[in-house]
Amino acid sequence: MTRLVLVLGDQLSPNLSALQKADKSQDVVVMAEVADEASYVPHHPKKIAFIFAAMRKFAASLADDGWRVDYTKLDSNENTGSITGELIRRAEAHDAKGVIATEPGEWRLIEALQEMPLKLHMVNDTRFIASHKEFEDWAEGRKELRMEWFYRDMRRKTGLLMEGDKPVEGKWNFDHDNRKPAPDEVDYNGPMQFTPDETVEEVLDLVEQRFGDNFGTLKPFWYATDTGQARRQLTHWVKHGLPKFGDFQDAMLNDNRFLYHSIISFYINAGLLDPLEVCQQVEQAYKDGHAPINAVEGFIRQIIGWREYMRGIYFLEGPDYTSRNVLKHDRKLPEFFWGGETKMNCVSKAVAQTRDEAYAHHIQRLMVTGNFALLAGIDPHEVHEWYLAVYADAYEWVEAPNVIGMSQFADGGIVGSKPYVSSGSYIDRMSDYCKSCAYKVKDKTGEDACPFNVLYWNFLVRHRERFSSNGRMGQMYSTWDRMKDERRETVLAEAEDFLDRMDAGDLV
Ligand code: FAD
Ligand code: DLZ
Ligand code: SF4
């Protein structure tokens, strides 16, 4: 009897668990471009184009491999507009009784599948290193779920950078050697750019027509859209970018959007690259003497540590995670997050590059846009929906713990032990943004003072009760308490004035 095998837009892996459970000779693969998935947030046009183009190519590769594939294009007259609608329609056509699906990466879709009037066999997503059960066992009984301890277990499990049961070169973490300020010159020219082929061009026309008004620039479109291309990008980066990845991981530059970053998160998250294989290739570069330990360990930690840990938290915490708001922040997201003008050069540059590429690197997301949203007290759900929409690598399982947890502290400290907030001096140290900004980073108060400087204190004062007993923040409260009353009043008044002007839509 025929069963349907669902393959979602971020499940484009030939070894997907649902495909492994299915029988090529009688089951039918269902793939669908649907309005519901393309519009539950206003996704960046590059993100939609990437997913549709990669889906079409993956469907073709499955068909070449002997699978029967029912593929629905967005503009098909019969398109019902939702994944469940498409499954029901295809089930009727094939008289299929059941659906095999690999667990989706968002609660929203898991729940929709569970409520559908078809028999569902949902299987684990085995493309991750830790299963839900392993993460739950690790979390069980711990007072704090710190990534570093989880990461060490993942090193032991995978054997990556291990000598027996000891980490290579005697240390688990080489972060101390990373985080250098922006270099004067970058000797890596960024990710490989792929010329759109016929399939991609067709998708670009469709996306332009249907989603051209969404925030984000569609063209030039340069992403890889199949595994072969994604592997070429990975190999290109391992050769030319990896050696300095660690050194300049946190640096930011006006005129360089990618620095030494790998630009593979879109590809791993959609299933075009396998995370373990990526790490093994990077480990090999270390074994060959091509890349130093601080770069290689730093990179592998991001994948088998942070990436896996974030997924663990999302599924452990449950569907209400994205509505958490322990700091009770309720300000609206300012227009300049959607491309409106701002005098803050760092924010303006991070948003402009997000608009153009559907990409910003970790420190831009955390210490520029995320830091600003947290300091300004923006509603974390709005912040979450913004990140989910504008980045091509964003699916809730990875985006929400990064935004709600790490960046906005809205989960009360599950992901991070203290909020990631800083004044302008951090941005000045790690970038060249402040040099060409209308504000002066060295000014702590006054008309030209960097807004991050006053907002920083404003944030600490507003949340004193929660954070003053946090050992890692006590020193900042002592500094505040030592300031003259008059200065403290000026700082707080200027912060309030800035926020009022921002809320009123003035140019800030
Ligand atoms: P590199 O800097 O080269 O890092 C290598 C890889 O490590 C990445 O490709 C990614 O797979 C993994 N990685 C690194 N940091 C993280 C992390 N914190 N969580 C999970 N994986 C990580 N990453 C996403 O994949 N999707 C998101 O929606 C997302 N949203 C974020 C939101 C905020 C507020 C912050 C602070 C970070 C977010 N990240 C997200 C993590 C990180 O910013 C991106 O993974 C990274 O910028 C992708 O670019 P890259 O491939 O060049 O990564
Ligand atoms: C993000 C996305 C978009 C834009 N469009 C589709 C689509 O049309 N069809 C599809 O199968 N998947 C799409 N996706 C990815 C899904 O939203 C993703 O699988 C879920 O959010 C779970 O991670
Ligand atoms: Fe950003 Fe302040 Fe520096 Fe301007 S001065 S770029 S607002 S940190």
Coordinates of C-alpha atoms and ligand atoms in Angstrom, one line a residue:
M1 CA 0.0 0.0 0.0
T2 CA 1.2 3.5 -0.9
R3 CA 2.4 5.8 1.8
L4 CA 3.4 9.4 1.4
V5 CA 6.9 10.6 2.4
L6 CA 7.0 14.2 3.4
V7 CA 10.2 16.2 2.6
L8 CA 10.2 19.8 3.8
G9 CA 12.2 22.7 2.5
D10 CA 14.9 22.3 5.2
Q11 CA 15.1 18.5 4.9
L12 CA 17.0 18.2 1.6
S13 CA 19.2 15.3 2.6
P14 CA 19.4 12.0 0.7
N15 CA 19.8 10.2 4.0
L16 CA 16.8 11.8 5.6
S17 CA 15.2 9.5 8.2
A18 CA 11.8 9.6 6.4
L19 CA 13.3 8.5 3.2
Q20 CA 15.2 5.7 4.9
K21 CA 12.0 4.4 6.4
A22 CA 10.2 4.5 3.0
D23 CA 10.0 2.0 0.2
K24 CA 11.1 3.5 -3.2
S25 CA 9.1 0.9 -5.1
Q26 CA 5.7 1.9 -3.8
D27 CA 5.8 5.1 -1.7
V28 CA 5.4 8.6 -3.0
V29 CA 7.6 11.6 -1.9
V30 CA 5.6 14.8 -1.4
M31 CA 7.3 18.2 -1.7
A32 CA 5.4 21.4 -1.8
E33 CA 6.1 25.1 -2.2
V34 CA 3.2 26.6 -0.1
A35 CA 1.9 30.0 0.8
D36 CA 1.7 29.1 4.5
E37 CA 5.4 28.3 4.9
A38 CA 6.4 31.2 2.7
S39 CA 4.5 33.8 4.7
Y40 CA 4.2 32.8 8.4
V41 CA 6.7 35.6 8.8
P42 CA 7.7 37.9 5.9
H43 CA 10.8 35.9 4.9
H44 CA 13.6 37.6 3.0
P45 CA 13.2 37.0 -0.8
K46 CA 16.7 35.5 -1.0
K47 CA 15.7 33.0 1.7
I48 CA 12.5 31.9 -0.2
A49 CA 14.3 31.7 -3.5
F50 CA 17.1 29.6 -1.9
I51 CA 14.6 27.2 -0.4
F52 CA 12.5 26.8 -3.5
A53 CA 15.4 26.4 -5.8
A54 CA 17.1 23.9 -3.6
M55 CA 13.8 22.0 -3.2
R56 CA 13.3 21.8 -7.0
K57 CA 16.8 20.5 -7.5
F58 CA 16.5 18.0 -4.7
A59 CA 13.2 16.7 -6.0
A60 CA 14.9 16.2 -9.4
S61 CA 17.8 14.3 -7.8
L62 CA 15.3 12.1 -5.9
A63 CA 13.5 11.4 -9.2
D64 CA 16.8 10.5 -10.9
D65 CA 17.4 8.1 -8.0
G66 CA 14.2 6.3 -8.8
W67 CA 11.8 7.9 -6.4
R68 CA 8.2 8.9 -7.4
V69 CA 8.0 12.5 -6.4
D70 CA 4.8 14.6 -6.3
Y71 CA 6.1 18.2 -6.4
T72 CA 3.8 21.2 -6.1
K73 CA 5.1 24.5 -7.4
L74 CA 3.8 27.7 -5.6
D75 CA 1.9 28.9 -8.7
S76 CA 0.2 25.5 -9.4
N77 CA -3.6 25.9 -9.7
E78 CA -4.1 22.9 -7.5
N79 CA -1.9 24.2 -4.7
T80 CA -3.9 24.2 -1.4
G81 CA -1.5 26.6 0.3
S82 CA -0.4 24.4 3.2
I83 CA 1.8 21.4 3.8
T84 CA -1.1 19.5 5.4
G85 CA -3.5 20.5 2.6
E86 CA -1.0 19.1 0.1
L87 CA -0.6 15.9 2.0
I88 CA -4.4 15.4 2.2
R89 CA -4.7 16.2 -1.6
R90 CA -2.0 13.7 -2.5
A91 CA -3.3 11.1 -0.1
E92 CA -6.7 11.2 -1.9
A93 CA -5.0 11.0 -5.3
H94 CA -2.9 7.9 -4.4
D95 CA -5.4 6.4 -2.0
A96 CA -2.6 6.6 0.5
K97 CA -3.3 5.7 4.1
G98 CA -0.4 7.2 6.0
V99 CA 2.4 9.8 6.0
I100 CA 6.0 9.3 7.0
A101 CA 7.6 12.5 8.1
T102 CA 10.9 13.5 9.7
E103 CA 10.2 15.7 12.7
P104 CA 10.0 19.4 11.5
G105 CA 12.2 22.0 13.2
E106 CA 9.3 24.2 14.4
W107 CA 6.6 23.3 16.9
R108 CA 4.1 25.1 14.7
L109 CA 4.4 22.5 11.9
I110 CA 4.8 19.5 14.2
E111 CA 1.4 20.4 15.8
A112 CA -0.2 20.9 12.3
L113 CA 1.0 17.5 11.2
Q114 CA -0.3 15.9 14.4
E115 CA -3.7 17.4 13.9
M116 CA -4.0 16.3 10.3
P117 CA -6.7 13.6 9.5
L118 CA -4.1 11.1 8.2
K119 CA -2.1 8.4 9.9
L120 CA 1.2 10.0 10.8
H121 CA 4.5 8.2 11.4
M122 CA 6.8 10.9 12.7
V123 CA 10.5 9.9 12.9
N124 CA 13.4 11.5 14.6
D125 CA 15.6 13.9 12.6
T126 CA 18.9 11.9 12.6
R127 CA 20.9 14.7 11.0
F128 CA 21.9 15.9 14.4
I129 CA 24.6 14.6 16.6
A130 CA 22.5 14.5 19.8
S131 CA 19.0 13.0 19.9
H132 CA 16.3 14.6 22.0
K133 CA 16.7 11.8 24.5
E134 CA 20.5 12.4 24.8
F135 CA 19.9 16.1 25.4
E136 CA 17.2 15.5 28.0
D137 CA 19.4 13.0 29.8
W138 CA 22.3 15.5 29.8
A139 CA 20.0 18.3 31.1
E140 CA 18.3 16.1 33.7
G141 CA 19.0 17.3 37.3
R142 CA 21.5 20.1 36.2
K143 CA 21.0 23.4 37.9
E144 CA 22.5 25.2 34.9
L145 CA 22.5 24.0 31.3
R146 CA 25.9 25.5 30.2
M147 CA 26.9 24.8 26.6
E148 CA 30.6 24.1 27.5
W149 CA 29.8 20.9 29.4
F150 CA 27.4 19.7 26.7
Y151 CA 30.1 20.4 24.1
R152 CA 32.6 18.3 25.8
D153 CA 30.2 15.3 25.7
M154 CA 29.8 15.9 22.0
R155 CA 33.5 15.9 21.5
R156 CA 33.7 12.6 23.3
K157 CA 30.8 11.2 21.3
T158 CA 32.1 12.2 17.9
G159 CA 35.8 11.7 18.7
L160 CA 36.5 15.1 17.0
L161 CA 39.8 16.6 18.2
M162 CA 40.3 13.9 20.7
E163 CA 43.3 11.8 21.7
G164 CA 41.7 8.9 23.5
D165 CA 39.6 10.5 26.2
K166 CA 41.7 13.8 26.2
P167 CA 41.2 16.8 24.1
V168 CA 44.0 17.4 21.5
E169 CA 46.7 19.9 22.7
G170 CA 45.5 19.5 26.2
K171 CA 42.6 22.0 26.2
W172 CA 38.9 21.8 25.3
N173 CA 38.5 25.4 24.4
F174 CA 40.9 27.8 22.7
D175 CA 38.6 30.9 22.7
H176 CA 41.3 32.8 24.6
D177 CA 43.3 32.9 21.4
N178 CA 40.3 34.1 19.3
R179 CA 38.4 37.4 19.3
K180 CA 41.0 39.7 17.9
P181 CA 39.9 43.1 16.7
A182 CA 39.2 43.8 13.0
P183 CA 42.3 43.3 10.8
D184 CA 43.6 46.1 8.6
E185 CA 43.3 43.8 5.6
V186 CA 41.3 40.7 5.0
D187 CA 43.2 38.2 2.7
Y188 CA 40.1 36.1 2.0
N189 CA 37.6 37.2 -0.6
G190 CA 34.4 35.7 0.8
P191 CA 32.1 32.9 -0.2
M192 CA 31.9 31.4 -3.6
Q193 CA 29.2 33.0 -5.7
F194 CA 27.2 30.8 -8.0
T195 CA 25.6 32.1 -11.3
P196 CA 21.9 31.3 -11.3
D197 CA 21.1 28.4 -13.7
E198 CA 17.7 27.8 -15.4
T199 CA 16.0 26.4 -12.3
V200 CA 17.2 29.3 -10.1
E201 CA 16.2 31.9 -12.7
E202 CA 12.7 30.5 -12.9
V203 CA 12.4 30.6 -9.1
L204 CA 13.8 34.2 -9.0
D205 CA 11.0 35.3 -11.4
L206 CA 8.4 33.7 -9.2
V207 CA 9.8 35.1 -6.0
E208 CA 10.1 38.6 -7.5
Q209 CA 6.5 38.5 -8.5
R210 CA 5.1 37.1 -5.3
F211 CA 7.4 38.3 -2.6
G212 CA 9.1 41.3 -4.2
D213 CA 7.6 43.7 -1.6
N214 CA 9.1 41.8 1.4
F215 CA 12.1 43.4 3.1
G216 CA 15.3 42.2 1.3
T217 CA 17.1 42.4 -2.0
L218 CA 16.6 39.4 -4.2
K219 CA 19.3 40.0 -6.8
P220 CA 22.2 39.5 -7.3
F221 CA 21.4 35.9 -6.1
W222 CA 24.6 34.0 -5.5
Y223 CA 23.8 31.2 -3.1
A224 CA 24.6 27.5 -3.7
T225 CA 21.4 25.6 -4.3
D226 CA 22.5 22.0 -4.3
T227 CA 24.9 19.8 -2.4
G228 CA 27.6 19.9 -5.0
Q229 CA 27.8 23.6 -5.0
A230 CA 27.6 23.8 -1.2
R231 CA 30.5 21.4 -0.9
R232 CA 32.5 23.6 -3.2
Q233 CA 31.9 26.6 -1.0
L234 CA 32.9 24.6 2.1
T235 CA 36.1 23.4 0.4
H236 CA 36.9 26.9 -0.8
W237 CA 36.5 28.3 2.7
V238 CA 38.5 25.5 4.4
K239 CA 41.3 26.3 2.1
H240 CA 41.3 30.0 2.2
G241 CA 39.2 31.2 5.1
L242 CA 39.5 28.7 7.9
P243 CA 43.1 29.4 9.0
K244 CA 42.1 32.9 10.3
F245 CA 38.5 32.1 11.2
G246 CA 39.3 31.9 15.0
D247 CA 41.4 35.0 15.1
F248 CA 38.8 37.3 13.6
Q249 CA 35.6 35.6 14.5
D250 CA 34.2 38.6 16.4
A251 CA 35.5 41.4 14.1
M252 CA 33.3 43.6 12.1
L253 CA 34.2 45.9 9.1
N254 CA 32.3 48.6 7.2
D255 CA 33.6 47.2 3.9
N256 CA 33.7 43.5 4.4
R257 CA 30.5 41.6 5.1
F258 CA 31.9 38.1 5.4
L259 CA 35.4 38.4 6.8
Y260 CA 36.6 34.8 7.5
H261 CA 33.2 33.3 8.2
S262 CA 32.3 30.0 6.5
I263 CA 28.8 31.1 5.2
I264 CA 27.5 27.6 5.3
S265 CA 24.6 27.9 7.9
F266 CA 22.0 28.2 5.1
Y267 CA 23.3 25.0 3.5
I268 CA 23.7 22.9 6.7
N269 CA 20.3 24.0 8.0
A270 CA 18.5 23.1 4.8
G271 CA 20.2 19.7 4.7
L272 CA 22.6 20.3 1.8
L273 CA 25.6 19.7 4.0
D274 CA 26.0 17.2 6.8
P275 CA 27.2 18.8 10.1
L276 CA 29.4 15.9 11.1
E277 CA 31.0 15.6 7.6
V278 CA 31.7 19.4 7.7
C279 CA 33.5 19.0 11.1
Q280 CA 35.5 16.0 9.8
Q281 CA 36.7 18.0 6.8
V282 CA 37.7 20.9 9.1
E283 CA 39.4 18.5 11.5
Q284 CA 41.4 17.0 8.6
A285 CA 42.7 20.5 7.8
Y286 CA 44.1 20.6 11.3
K287 CA 45.6 17.2 11.0
D288 CA 47.2 18.2 7.7
G289 CA 48.8 21.3 9.4
H290 CA 46.7 23.6 7.2
A291 CA 44.8 25.4 10.0
P292 CA 45.7 26.1 13.6
I293 CA 43.9 24.6 16.6
N294 CA 42.2 27.9 17.7
A295 CA 40.4 28.2 14.3
V296 CA 39.5 24.5 14.1
E297 CA 38.4 24.0 17.7
G298 CA 36.5 27.3 17.6
F299 CA 34.6 26.2 14.4
I300 CA 33.9 22.7 15.6
R301 CA 32.5 24.1 18.9
Q302 CA 30.1 26.3 16.9
I303 CA 28.7 23.2 15.2
I304 CA 28.7 20.3 17.6
G305 CA 28.5 22.6 20.6
W306 CA 26.3 25.7 20.0
R307 CA 24.2 24.4 17.1
E308 CA 23.3 21.1 18.8
Y309 CA 22.9 22.8 22.2
M310 CA 20.4 25.4 20.7
R311 CA 18.3 22.6 19.2
G312 CA 18.3 20.8 22.5
I313 CA 17.1 23.8 24.3
Y314 CA 14.3 24.5 21.8
F315 CA 12.8 21.1 22.1
L316 CA 13.4 20.8 25.8
E317 CA 11.7 24.1 26.6
G318 CA 8.6 23.4 24.5
P319 CA 6.2 25.4 22.2
D320 CA 5.8 28.4 24.6
Y321 CA 9.5 29.3 24.4
T322 CA 9.1 32.0 21.8
S323 CA 6.6 33.9 24.0
R324 CA 8.9 34.2 27.0
N325 CA 9.6 37.7 28.2
V326 CA 11.0 37.7 31.7
L327 CA 12.3 41.3 31.4
K328 CA 8.8 42.4 30.3
H329 CA 10.1 44.4 27.4
D330 CA 7.3 45.9 25.2
R331 CA 8.7 48.5 22.9
K332 CA 7.9 48.2 19.2
L333 CA 10.7 47.3 16.8
P334 CA 11.8 50.5 15.2
E335 CA 11.4 51.1 11.5
F336 CA 15.1 51.2 11.0
F337 CA 15.2 47.4 11.5
W338 CA 13.2 47.3 8.2
G339 CA 15.6 49.5 6.4
G340 CA 14.5 52.9 7.6
E341 CA 17.2 55.5 8.2
T342 CA 19.3 55.6 11.4
K343 CA 22.4 57.6 12.3
M344 CA 23.9 54.7 14.2
N345 CA 26.4 53.4 11.7
C346 CA 26.8 50.0 13.2
V347 CA 23.0 49.3 13.1
S348 CA 22.7 50.8 9.7
K349 CA 25.5 48.6 8.3
A350 CA 24.2 45.4 9.9
V351 CA 20.7 46.0 8.7
A352 CA 21.9 47.0 5.2
Q353 CA 23.9 43.8 4.8
T354 CA 21.0 41.8 6.1
R355 CA 18.8 43.4 3.5
D356 CA 21.2 42.7 0.7
E357 CA 22.5 39.2 1.7
A358 CA 19.9 37.7 4.2
Y359 CA 23.1 37.2 6.2
A360 CA 25.0 38.8 9.0
H361 CA 27.6 37.1 11.1
H362 CA 27.3 36.2 14.7
I363 CA 28.7 39.3 16.4
Q364 CA 26.6 41.6 14.2
R365 CA 23.5 39.6 15.2
L366 CA 24.5 39.5 18.9
M367 CA 26.3 42.7 19.7
V368 CA 24.9 45.2 17.2
T369 CA 21.2 44.5 16.4
G370 CA 20.6 42.1 19.3
N371 CA 22.4 44.3 21.8
F372 CA 20.5 47.4 20.6
A373 CA 17.1 45.7 20.8
L374 CA 17.8 44.4 24.4
L375 CA 19.2 47.8 25.6
A376 CA 16.2 49.6 24.1
G377 CA 13.7 47.2 25.7
I378 CA 12.1 45.9 22.4
D379 CA 9.4 43.2 22.7
P380 CA 11.4 40.0 22.3
H381 CA 8.7 38.3 20.3
E382 CA 9.0 41.1 17.7
V383 CA 12.7 40.7 17.8
H384 CA 12.3 36.9 17.3
E385 CA 10.0 37.4 14.3
W386 CA 12.4 39.8 12.7
Y387 CA 15.4 37.4 13.0
L388 CA 13.2 34.5 11.8
A389 CA 12.2 36.5 8.7
V390 CA 15.4 38.2 7.6
Y391 CA 18.1 35.5 7.8
A392 CA 18.3 32.7 5.2
D393 CA 19.5 30.3 7.9
A394 CA 16.6 30.9 10.2
Y395 CA 14.2 28.2 11.4
E396 CA 12.8 28.3 14.9
W397 CA 14.8 25.4 16.4
V398 CA 18.0 27.4 16.0
E399 CA 16.8 31.0 15.7
A400 CA 14.6 31.1 18.8
P401 CA 17.2 29.9 21.4
N402 CA 19.7 32.3 19.9
V403 CA 17.3 35.3 20.0
I404 CA 14.9 34.7 22.9
G405 CA 17.6 33.0 24.9
M406 CA 21.2 34.2 24.1
S407 CA 20.4 37.6 22.7
Q408 CA 17.3 38.9 24.5
F409 CA 17.6 37.1 27.9
A410 CA 13.8 36.6 27.6
D411 CA 14.1 33.1 28.9
G412 CA 15.5 34.3 32.2
G413 CA 19.0 32.9 31.8
I414 CA 18.6 29.3 30.4
V415 CA 20.9 29.9 27.5
G416 CA 23.2 32.6 28.9
S417 CA 24.2 33.3 32.5
K418 CA 24.1 37.0 31.9
P419 CA 22.7 39.3 29.3
Y420 CA 24.8 40.1 26.2
V421 CA 24.8 43.9 26.6
S422 CA 27.5 46.4 26.0
S423 CA 28.1 50.1 25.6
G424 CA 29.6 51.4 22.3
S425 CA 33.2 50.7 23.4
Y426 CA 32.8 47.0 22.6
I427 CA 31.7 47.8 19.1
D428 CA 34.5 50.3 18.7
R429 CA 37.1 47.7 19.8
M430 CA 35.9 45.0 17.4
S431 CA 35.1 47.1 14.3
D432 CA 35.7 50.2 12.3
Y433 CA 32.1 51.3 12.5
C434 CA 32.5 54.1 15.0
K435 CA 35.1 55.9 12.9
S436 CA 32.4 56.8 10.3
C437 CA 29.5 57.2 12.7
A438 CA 27.5 60.4 13.2
Y439 CA 27.7 59.7 17.0
K440 CA 30.9 59.8 19.0
V441 CA 31.7 56.6 20.8
K442 CA 34.0 58.3 23.3
D443 CA 31.2 60.7 24.4
K444 CA 29.3 59.3 27.3
T445 CA 26.7 62.0 27.4
G446 CA 25.7 65.0 25.3
E447 CA 24.0 65.5 21.9
D448 CA 26.6 63.5 20.0
A449 CA 27.1 60.7 22.5
C450 CA 26.8 57.1 21.2
P451 CA 23.3 55.9 22.1
F452 CA 24.6 52.5 23.2
N453 CA 26.5 54.4 26.0
V454 CA 23.5 55.9 27.7
L455 CA 21.1 53.0 26.9
Y456 CA 23.6 50.6 28.6
W457 CA 23.2 52.3 31.9
N458 CA 19.5 52.8 31.5
F459 CA 19.2 49.0 31.0
L460 CA 21.2 48.1 34.0
V461 CA 19.3 50.5 36.2
R462 CA 15.9 49.3 35.0
H463 CA 16.8 45.7 35.8
R464 CA 18.9 46.3 38.9
E465 CA 16.9 44.0 41.0
R466 CA 17.4 41.0 38.7
F467 CA 21.1 41.6 37.8
S468 CA 22.9 43.3 40.7
S469 CA 23.4 40.0 42.5
N470 CA 24.8 38.4 39.3
G471 CA 28.5 38.0 40.2
R472 CA 29.6 38.8 36.6
M473 CA 27.7 42.1 36.6
G474 CA 28.3 43.4 40.2
Q475 CA 31.3 45.5 39.0
M476 CA 29.2 47.5 36.6
Y477 CA 26.7 48.4 39.3
S478 CA 29.6 49.5 41.6
T479 CA 30.8 51.8 38.7
W480 CA 27.3 53.2 38.4
D481 CA 27.0 53.8 42.1
R482 CA 30.3 55.7 42.2
M483 CA 29.1 58.2 39.6
K484 CA 28.0 61.6 40.7
D485 CA 24.2 62.0 41.1
E486 CA 24.1 64.7 38.5
R487 CA 25.9 62.6 35.9
R488 CA 23.6 59.6 36.6
E489 CA 20.5 61.8 36.1
T490 CA 21.9 63.2 32.8
V491 CA 22.6 59.6 31.5
L492 CA 19.1 58.4 32.4
A493 CA 17.4 61.5 31.0
E494 CA 19.3 61.3 27.8
A495 CA 18.5 57.6 27.4
E496 CA 14.8 58.3 27.9
D497 CA 14.9 61.2 25.5
F498 CA 16.6 59.0 22.9
L499 CA 13.9 56.3 23.3
D500 CA 11.1 58.8 23.1
R501 CA 12.5 60.2 19.9
M502 CA 13.0 56.8 18.4
D503 CA 9.4 55.8 19.3
A504 CA 8.2 59.0 17.7
G505 CA 9.9 58.0 14.5
D506 CA 12.5 60.8 14.6
L507 CA 15.8 60.2 12.9
V508 CA 18.1 58.8 15.7
Ligands
FAD1 P1 30.4 30.7 11.1 O1 30.6 31.9 11.9 O2 31.4 30.4 10.1 O3 30.2 29.5 12.1 C1 30.1 28.1 11.6 C2 28.8 27.4 11.9 O4 28.6 27.3 13.2 C3 27.6 28.1 11.3 O5 27.4 27.9 10.0 C4 26.5 27.5 12.2 O6 26.0 26.3 11.6 C5 27.2 27.2 13.5 N1 26.9 28.2 14.5 C6 27.7 29.2 15.0 N2 27.1 29.8 16.0 C7 25.9 29.2 16.2 C8 24.9 29.4 17.1 N3 24.9 30.4 18.1 N4 23.8 28.7 17.0 C9 23.7 27.7 16.1 N5 24.7 27.4 15.2 C10 25.8 28.2 15.3 N6 22.3 30.5 13.3 C11 21.5 29.9 12.4 O7 21.9 28.9 11.8 N7 20.2 30.3 12.3 C12 19.7 31.3 12.9 O8 18.5 31.7 12.7 C13 20.5 32.1 13.8 N8 20.0 33.2 14.4 C14 20.9 33.8 15.3 C15 20.3 34.9 16.0 C16 21.1 35.6 16.9 C17 20.6 36.8 17.7 C18 22.5 35.2 17.1 C19 23.3 35.9 18.1 C20 23.0 34.1 16.4 C21 22.2 33.4 15.5 N9 22.7 32.3 14.8 C22 21.8 31.6 13.9 C23 24.0 31.8 15.0 C24 25.1 32.4 14.0 O9 25.0 33.8 14.0 C25 25.0 31.9 12.6 O10 25.0 30.5 12.7 C26 26.2 32.3 11.8 O11 26.3 33.7 11.7 C27 26.1 31.7 10.4 O12 27.1 32.2 9.6 P2 28.3 31.3 9.1 O13 27.8 30.0 8.4 O14 29.2 32.1 8.3 O15 28.9 30.8 10.5
DLZ2 C1 11.1 28.4 5.2 C2 10.3 27.6 4.2 C3 9.7 28.3 3.2 C4 9.9 29.8 3.0 N1 8.9 27.7 2.3 C5 8.7 26.4 2.4 C6 7.8 25.7 1.5 O1 7.2 26.3 0.6 N2 7.7 24.3 1.6 C7 8.4 23.6 2.6 O2 8.3 22.4 2.6 N3 9.2 24.3 3.4 C8 9.3 25.6 3.4 N4 10.1 26.3 4.3 C9 10.7 25.5 5.4 C10 9.7 25.2 6.5 O3 9.1 26.4 6.9 C11 10.4 24.4 7.6 O4 10.5 23.1 7.2 C12 9.7 24.5 8.9 O5 9.7 25.8 9.4 C13 10.3 23.5 9.9 O6 11.7 23.9 10.2
SF4_3 FE1 27.4 52.2 16.9 FE2 27.9 54.0 18.8 FE3 29.9 53.2 17.3 FE4 28.0 54.8 16.2 S1 29.4 55.3 17.8 S2 28.9 52.9 15.3 S3 26.2 54.0 17.3 S4 28.7 52.0 18.7

